[in-house]
Short mmCIF file of C-alpha atoms in Angstrom, two decimals:
data_model
loop_
_atom_site.label_atom_id
_atom_site.label_comp_id
_atom_site.label_asym_id
_atom_site.label_seq_id
_atom_site.Cartn_x
_atom_site.Cartn_y
_atom_site.Cartn_z
CA UNK A 130 -2.93 -7.79 1.14
CA UNK A 131 -3.24 -4.23 0.31
CA UNK A 132 -1.09 -1.93 2.89
CA UNK A 133 -2.48 1.64 2.16
CA UNK A 134 0.76 3.20 3.16
CA UNK A 135 -0.40 5.83 0.14
CA UNK A 136 -4.29 6.88 0.35
CA UNK A 137 -6.27 8.58 -1.86
CA UNK A 138 -8.63 10.86 0.52
CA UNK A 139 -8.58 8.06 2.96
CA UNK A 140 -9.23 5.15 0.28
CA UNK A 141 -7.19 2.36 -0.20
CA UNK A 142 -9.05 0.64 -3.07
CA UNK A 143 -10.99 2.99 -5.63
CA UNK A 144 -12.82 1.61 -8.63
CA UNK A 145 -14.37 4.40 -10.34
CA UNK A 146 -16.25 5.04 -13.64
CA UNK A 147 -14.49 1.93 -15.18
CA UNK A 148 -17.13 1.64 -17.94
CA UNK A 149 -16.57 -1.83 -18.92
CA UNK A 150 -15.77 -3.65 -15.93
CA UNK A 151 -17.92 -6.32 -14.94
CA UNK A 152 -15.92 -8.34 -12.25
CA UNK A 153 -13.52 -7.00 -9.56
CA UNK A 154 -11.32 -10.18 -9.63
CA UNK A 155 -9.40 -9.62 -6.38
CA UNK A 156 -10.25 -12.97 -5.19
CA UNK A 157 -7.30 -13.66 -3.21
CA UNK A 158 -7.74 -10.17 -1.27
CA UNK A 159 -8.62 -10.78 2.40
CA UNK A 160 -7.17 -7.79 4.12
CA UNK A 161 -6.78 -3.82 3.96
CA UNK A 162 -4.34 -2.87 6.61
CA UNK A 163 -5.07 0.95 6.18
CA UNK A 164 -7.62 2.59 4.33
CA UNK A 165 -11.29 2.51 2.87
CA UNK A 166 -12.89 0.98 -0.14
CA UNK A 167 -14.90 3.37 -2.44
CA UNK A 168 -16.83 1.77 -5.65
CA UNK A 169 -18.85 3.82 -8.01
CA UNK A 170 -20.22 4.55 -11.37
CA UNK A 171 -19.31 1.54 -12.71
CA UNK A 172 -22.51 0.75 -14.68
CA UNK A 173 -21.29 -2.80 -16.11
CA UNK A 174 -19.79 -4.18 -12.79
CA UNK A 175 -21.40 -6.67 -10.58
CA UNK A 176 -20.80 -8.41 -7.55
CA UNK A 177 -19.96 -5.29 -5.61
CA UNK A 178 -22.82 -6.32 -2.95
CA UNK A 179 -21.68 -9.70 -2.73
CA UNK A 180 -18.49 -9.08 -1.15
CA UNK A 181 -18.07 -8.39 2.56
CA UNK A 182 -16.13 -5.20 2.51
CA UNK A 183 -16.28 -4.66 5.92
CA UNK A 184 -14.27 -7.96 6.69
CA UNK A 185 -11.78 -6.84 4.32
CA UNK A 186 -10.98 -3.13 5.13
CA UNK A 187 -11.48 -2.70 8.71
CA UNK A 188 -9.37 0.22 9.33
CA UNK A 189 -12.57 2.46 9.22
CA UNK A 190 -15.56 0.40 7.97
CA UNK A 191 -17.93 3.22 8.04
CA UNK A 192 -16.06 4.84 5.14
CA UNK A 193 -16.69 1.87 2.52
CA UNK A 194 -18.92 3.25 0.14
CA UNK A 195 -20.32 1.37 -3.11
CA UNK A 196 -22.99 3.17 -5.05
CA UNK A 197 -24.50 3.70 -8.56
CA UNK A 198 -22.85 0.19 -10.13
CA UNK A 199 -24.71 -2.20 -11.85
CA UNK A 200 -28.33 -3.06 -10.62
CA UNK A 201 -27.50 -6.65 -8.11
CA UNK A 202 -30.58 -7.95 -9.55
CA UNK A 203 -29.54 -7.61 -13.11
CA UNK A 204 -26.37 -9.69 -12.15
CA UNK A 205 -26.13 -13.61 -11.73
CA UNK A 206 -25.89 -14.56 -7.99
CA UNK A 207 -23.26 -16.36 -6.18
CA UNK A 208 -23.00 -20.37 -6.35
CA UNK A 209 -25.22 -22.40 -4.04
CA UNK A 210 -21.74 -23.42 -2.39
CA UNK A 211 -20.78 -19.64 -1.22
CA UNK A 212 -21.10 -19.52 2.33
CA UNK A 213 -23.53 -16.49 3.07
CA UNK A 214 -23.77 -15.57 -0.55
CA UNK A 215 -20.28 -14.35 -0.38
CA UNK A 216 -18.31 -14.55 -3.72
CA UNK A 217 -16.28 -12.27 -6.29
CA UNK A 218 -18.23 -13.64 -9.25
CA UNK A 219 -20.53 -16.68 -9.88
CA UNK A 220 -17.92 -19.66 -9.35
CA UNK A 221 -15.44 -17.66 -7.00
CA UNK A 222 -16.49 -17.62 -3.37
CA UNK A 223 -15.17 -14.88 -1.08
CA UNK A 224 -12.34 -16.51 1.06
CA UNK A 225 -12.77 -15.06 4.52
CA UNK A 226 -9.57 -14.20 6.80
CA UNK A 227 -10.40 -16.53 9.52
CA UNK A 228 -7.70 -16.33 12.48
CA UNK A 229 -5.81 -19.35 13.06
CA UNK A 230 -5.12 -20.32 16.21
CA UNK A 231 -1.80 -21.52 15.10
CA UNK A 232 -0.41 -18.10 13.60
CA UNK A 233 1.32 -15.51 15.31
CA UNK A 234 -0.44 -12.18 16.27
CA UNK A 235 1.58 -10.59 13.95
CA UNK A 236 0.56 -12.69 10.86
CA UNK A 237 -1.58 -11.22 8.29
CA UNK A 238 -3.54 -13.60 5.76
CA UNK A 239 -2.45 -16.81 7.28
CA UNK A 240 0.65 -19.03 8.04
CA UNK A 241 2.39 -22.32 7.21
CA UNK A 242 2.81 -22.97 10.97
CA UNK A 243 3.27 -21.26 14.32
CA UNK A 244 5.51 -18.59 15.28
CA UNK A 245 6.66 -15.37 13.56
CA UNK A 246 8.77 -17.05 11.01
CA UNK A 247 5.53 -18.97 9.82
CA UNK A 248 3.30 -16.30 8.37
CA UNK A 249 2.19 -15.79 4.95
CA UNK A 250 2.59 -11.80 5.45
CA UNK A 251 3.54 -9.81 8.53
CA UNK A 252 1.40 -7.16 9.53
CA UNK A 253 4.64 -4.72 10.67
CA UNK A 254 7.90 -5.59 9.83
CA UNK A 255 10.24 -8.65 8.46
CA UNK A 256 13.65 -9.11 9.14
CA UNK A 257 16.49 -10.58 7.16
CA UNK A 258 15.81 -13.87 8.95
CA UNK A 259 12.38 -13.55 7.56
CA UNK A 260 11.16 -13.23 11.15
CA UNK A 261 7.74 -10.83 11.62
CA UNK A 262 8.53 -8.23 14.53
CA UNK A 263 6.70 -5.38 16.05
CA UNK A 264 9.78 -3.27 15.84
CA UNK A 265 13.31 -3.24 13.85
CA UNK A 266 15.84 -4.72 15.88
CA UNK A 267 18.80 -2.40 17.21
CA UNK A 268 21.20 -1.82 14.19
CA UNK A 269 18.49 -2.09 11.80
CA UNK A 270 16.39 0.48 9.93
CA UNK A 271 12.49 0.11 9.09
CA UNK A 272 12.49 0.39 4.97
CA UNK A 273 9.01 1.13 3.03
CA UNK A 274 7.28 0.60 6.59
CA UNK A 275 7.53 -3.36 6.08
CA UNK A 276 11.31 -4.48 6.18
CA UNK A 277 14.09 -4.27 8.73
CA UNK A 278 17.12 -3.76 6.95
CA UNK A 279 21.24 -2.85 7.69
CA UNK A 280 22.84 0.25 7.62
CA UNK A 281 25.25 -1.38 4.81
CA UNK A 282 21.98 -2.54 2.73
CA UNK A 283 20.20 1.05 3.06
CA UNK A 284 23.12 3.01 1.69
CA UNK A 285 23.77 0.48 -1.23
CA UNK A 286 20.16 1.29 -2.29
CA UNK A 287 21.83 4.57 -3.53
CA UNK A 288 23.60 2.56 -6.44
CA UNK A 289 21.95 3.20 -9.52
CA UNK A 290 19.31 0.43 -10.08
CA UNK A 291 20.02 -1.52 -6.80
CA UNK A 292 17.53 -4.33 -6.39
CA UNK A 293 16.43 -5.63 -3.22
CA UNK A 294 14.96 -9.03 -2.90
CA UNK A 295 12.90 -9.59 0.19
CA UNK A 296 10.01 -12.02 1.18
CA UNK A 297 7.18 -11.58 -1.33
CA UNK A 298 8.86 -8.04 -2.47
CA UNK A 299 11.21 -6.86 -4.96
CA UNK A 300 12.22 -3.21 -4.54
CA UNK A 301 14.07 -1.27 -6.98
CA UNK A 302 15.88 2.44 -6.02
CA UNK A 303 15.08 4.92 -8.25
CA UNK A 304 18.36 6.44 -9.55
CA UNK A 305 17.07 10.23 -8.83
CA UNK A 306 16.83 9.45 -5.03
CA UNK A 307 19.00 9.49 -2.28
CA UNK A 308 18.19 6.89 0.40
CA UNK A 309 19.28 8.27 4.14
CA UNK A 310 18.95 7.06 8.06
CA UNK A 311 16.91 9.43 9.94
CA UNK A 312 14.97 8.03 13.25
CA UNK A 313 15.44 4.26 12.59
CA UNK A 314 14.08 4.94 9.14
CA UNK A 315 15.76 4.31 5.65
CA UNK A 316 13.87 6.82 3.50
CA UNK A 317 14.37 8.50 0.28
CA UNK A 318 12.58 11.67 1.98
CA UNK A 319 13.00 13.50 5.28
CA UNK A 320 10.39 14.39 7.52
CA UNK A 321 8.38 17.51 7.86
CA UNK A 322 10.83 20.49 9.08
CA UNK A 323 13.90 18.73 7.43
CA UNK A 324 15.54 18.71 4.18
CA UNK A 325 18.04 16.37 2.63
CA UNK A 326 21.62 17.01 2.96
CA UNK A 327 23.38 15.43 -0.32
CA UNK A 328 26.83 15.86 0.81
CA UNK A 329 25.92 14.51 4.36
CA UNK A 330 23.57 11.80 3.36
CA UNK A 331 21.59 12.96 6.35
CA UNK A 332 18.21 14.89 7.27
CA UNK A 333 18.92 18.53 8.61
CA UNK A 334 16.82 21.06 10.31
CA UNK A 335 15.40 23.74 7.40
CA UNK A 336 16.90 26.55 7.76
CA UNK A 337 14.31 29.69 8.65
CA UNK A 338 11.56 26.85 9.28
CA UNK A 339 11.13 26.74 5.23
CA UNK A 340 12.42 23.74 3.48
CA UNK A 341 13.41 23.32 -0.11
CA UNK A 342 12.11 19.94 -1.77
CA UNK A 343 13.40 19.18 -5.27
CA UNK A 344 11.08 16.93 -7.28
CA UNK A 345 11.59 15.33 -10.66
CA UNK A 346 9.56 16.86 -13.64
CA UNK A 347 6.82 14.99 -14.91
CA UNK A 348 3.26 15.21 -16.61
CA UNK A 349 0.16 16.13 -14.33
CA UNK A 350 -2.48 14.27 -15.36
CA UNK A 351 -4.52 13.62 -12.43
CA UNK A 352 -4.93 14.76 -8.53
CA UNK A 353 -2.50 11.65 -7.31
CA UNK A 354 0.37 13.00 -9.40
CA UNK A 355 -0.40 16.74 -8.37
CA UNK A 356 -0.70 15.93 -4.98
CA UNK A 357 2.77 14.07 -5.19
CA UNK A 358 4.60 17.81 -6.02
CA UNK A 359 3.08 19.61 -2.71
CA UNK A 360 5.48 21.62 -1.24
CA UNK A 361 8.15 21.48 -4.05
CA UNK A 362 10.39 24.45 -4.68
CA UNK A 363 12.59 23.10 -7.54
CA UNK A 364 11.61 21.25 -10.56
CA UNK A 365 14.25 18.85 -12.15
CA UNK A 366 13.30 18.64 -15.93
CA UNK A 367 10.08 19.92 -17.50
CA UNK A 368 6.65 19.93 -15.94
CA UNK A 369 3.57 19.65 -18.10
CA UNK A 370 -0.09 19.99 -16.78
CA UNK A 371 -2.51 18.16 -19.11
#
């Protein structure tokens, strides 16, 4: 599963100018929750056309794009056992994500059994009891857009190097970030129009409509890094553009 929480121009998966790449190899990928696929200018890459991308990235199938990769006529075909000639490689058929009637509607990618606790992955949020839910229960906060945590767990993320173990997920809080609770969310950043008050550990309305944004210095090597600095008014450390 690729959740697509951060997109590059509406794309969750981009494979571009990988001159030596011959196969994509994402054999377990069955779902892209948000964002499209862009695969272009990979002269050695086979098995692009044999993957049913519209079955994986269904958020906006019309945006999925693949062009100027290796000519499919020069690539080996799928094994005869692959349904509908769909495969990731000669001997690895594509697994289609079929709806299991036993799986709860909040499941993604299948389940071990019925009910919201039997999901392999939750489509929205997972609680500390490993239940998939549509919204976080009262007294808990959304974390990373997929986990429900308590107030104590949110504040504990401010401990340097604090590591939180969840179902199929390890997350480590960056030492330079401050996590606060705002609008039922535990986050290290405030929404537009608000800025973080480190003294009160809360989000407050920006004075005069202009927010200050403190960013960590870095080396800007690509457009993704540049976009992460959008709106910064203070840079902690040095900033290099190469």
